[in-house]
Amino acid sequence: MAQAKADKYQQPDERGHFGQFGGQFVAETLMEPLHELRLAYEKYMLDKDFLAELDWELQQYVGRPSPLYFAERWSRELGGAKIYLKREDLNHTGAHKVNNTVGQALLAKRMGKTRIIAETGAGQHGVASATVAARLGLECVVYMGAEDIQRQAANVYRMKLLGATVVPVTAGSATLKDALNEAMRDWVTNIDNTFYIIGTVAGPHPYPAMVRDFQTIIGREAREQIQKHEGRLPDALVACVGGGSNAIGLFHPFIDDTDVAIYGVEAAGHGLDSGQHAAPLCAGQPGVLHGNRTYLMEDKNGQIIHTHSISAGLDYPGVGPEHAWLKDSGRVQYVAIDDDEALQAFHDLTRIEGIIPALESSHALAYASKLAPTMDKDQIIIVNLSGRGDKDIHTVAGLQGISV
Amino acid sequence: MSRIETRFKQRAQEKRTLLIPYFTAGDPNLATAVPMMHAMVQAGADLIELGVPFSDPMAEGPVIQKAMERALMHDVSLHDVLDTVKEFRRQDTETPVILMGYLNPVEIMGYAEFARAAHEAGVDGLLTVDIPPEEAEDYVRELEAQGIDRVFLISPTTTDERIRTINAASAGFLYYVSLKGVTGAGNLDINAVQDRVSNIRALTDLPVGVGFGIKDAKSAAQIGSVADAVVVGSAVVKCIEENVDNADNAINAVSELLSSMRQALDKK
């Protein structure tokens, strides 16, 4: 028994390290609040009442389980493996983000916090946070880069409708990473009553592990569903990786199944050689940012550099530390898809399956469309369709010179 | 004995509180850095905290954030900051200099390489905002090997147990952050600071400096009555910000602020 346990994938260690990655690289004022958060999280993840409440919310409010849908026409057209889509786009608020915000907001309530803050890039995590804040009667402040506010006006309005305060961040590059800096500054100032809901599997321990644990519902369901549909495990998993929460959510329950190949898809933007991308695992190097050690996009002096992706949700210079670990350990292969390839997949899925995918998820779809033809017809790929594309239609229309 | 230790001992004998000004290297430009440092010493600074610009300064308020952005517009790197200290040392071998910044630029250079270069340049200590002692084993070892003091922060939320851990990893002095918040924030509660500082003193033999929220001569004198050193950051950087187009005026404004603080500290 002890032997079996030792073989099982078990990360991070007690202090939040995934090998050399992860950890708690924060200003001193945050060390004690992080300690309290870790204790609360460890306590409630074993608490029957809490878990029952979380289950109920996921079922009744989020709409879980999300279907595992066989994309039959698209698979046939690609002429290879069968592609299944894990339909996180059908969740309330339209993406996987809500799995985590529901979990953290319930935790905030148990901890007696009355105010939640969040950072957001594309606005999906901000909307998901504002949504649960409204549902639970908590004050909500969302930090968003001024640049992103311009790009995502509809989501900004949505958050305001839900009662959240959206604070524009003009510092630095005025995008997601700067919104995260600003949320940290708010937290350090208001730690007594405030809970910081980080939207991805990055940040200081316990966030990468905690957000993962709230997102593994994706992989646990997919595992059960594929066995029901096909009577066996898939041959490959594919998910897009920005910070990496939807990916780790799908991957984690399959890590010990070594026959399942796993692919994480980063944003190659204008191409990895152009330097204008958001692919730290494919083209970055290890460093320390936002509370953890991980792969980063940085210059030779250790300054964080600007990223580019057509998808705002992948436009981030870092990545969750567990992905850094899974890359170095070789368990997951990280690849990159550029803007044009993602856009092609966006149109293909829309036309062939009648599903408009988020531009983030389109990166995963594009890689699956390359992979499927290299596999046999009886093989199976599961792609995480992490969000719906309604939020992106302005971007896509704009590229076609159409204003909607 | 390190330059920092020597300086604290001297001032303790003279019963004077140390005045530690902060500014960001490269703000308003790199050429001003060395003259600014000499002017600070002239105006009564006992130790200089020199900021290393970083693209994502998570613990800074808007004033120091903007200073770092101004410095980064000139591409000021950690190497440039080390060269600045080397230049300063040609005239001043007594005033201790610590670098203040974030881990990533040091991490990219490598701890051992940084420690060697810092020692060679005449740097006396390093304060890295985002490395708690729990993550700092290699960092402490490499800095110690080159005689570079490690300055860590203690905050209002730090428990006694962690003060002991921080004390064990530190050298030079301990830096108490007097507010929950970012640099340049809020108003000080002098009684609360006094309580905390005496609590810290009971757990350490190192001198205790206090920073955050010290804006003028009056607040410097108040904090100076309970601390071994007062650190002044945003108020200094504000003088630079207001004179960003004229380096001489910036130096004069900083000198004036520090002189007033020096007088207030020595009056008690």
mmCIF file of C-alpha atoms in Angstrom, chain A residues 69 71 74 83 85 87 89 343-358 361-362 365 385:
data_model
loop_
_atom_site.group_PDB
_atom_site.id
_atom_site.type_symbol
_atom_site.label_atom_id
_atom_site.label_comp_id
_atom_site.label_asym_id
_atom_site.label_seq_id
_atom_site.Cartn_x
_atom_site.Cartn_y
_atom_site.Cartn_z
ATOM 1 C CA TYR A 69 -19.653 15.634 -26.896
ATOM 2 C CA ALA A 71 -17.694 15.885 -32.686
ATOM 3 C CA TRP A 74 -15.475 17.306 -37.633
ATOM 4 C CA ILE A 83 -12.536 13.855 -31.235
ATOM 5 C CA LEU A 85 -15.161 17.917 -26.766
ATOM 6 C CA ARG A 87 -18.169 21.248 -23.131
ATOM 7 C CA ASP A 89 -18.504 26.402 -22.799
ATOM 8 C CA LEU A 343 -8.645 31.458 -36.172
ATOM 9 C CA GLN A 344 -9.000 28.689 -38.753
ATOM 10 C CA ALA A 345 -10.088 26.240 -36.045
ATOM 11 C CA PHE A 346 -12.532 28.831 -34.710
ATOM 12 C CA HIS A 347 -14.248 28.990 -38.104
ATOM 13 C CA ASP A 348 -14.078 25.240 -38.721
ATOM 14 C CA LEU A 349 -15.783 24.242 -35.492
ATOM 15 C CA THR A 350 -18.401 26.955 -35.947
ATOM 16 C CA ARG A 351 -19.277 25.827 -39.478
ATOM 17 C CA ILE A 352 -18.935 22.079 -39.059
ATOM 18 C CA GLU A 353 -20.318 21.472 -35.573
ATOM 19 C CA GLY A 354 -22.398 24.597 -34.941
ATOM 20 C CA ILE A 355 -20.345 25.466 -31.879
ATOM 21 C CA ILE A 356 -18.635 28.864 -31.609
ATOM 22 C CA PRO A 357 -15.517 28.264 -29.490
ATOM 23 C CA ALA A 358 -13.563 30.856 -27.496
ATOM 24 C CA SER A 361 -10.040 27.045 -26.803
ATOM 25 C CA SER A 362 -9.504 27.428 -30.554
ATOM 26 C CA LEU A 365 -8.871 22.708 -31.344
ATOM 27 C CA LEU A 385 -13.579 23.274 -25.075
#
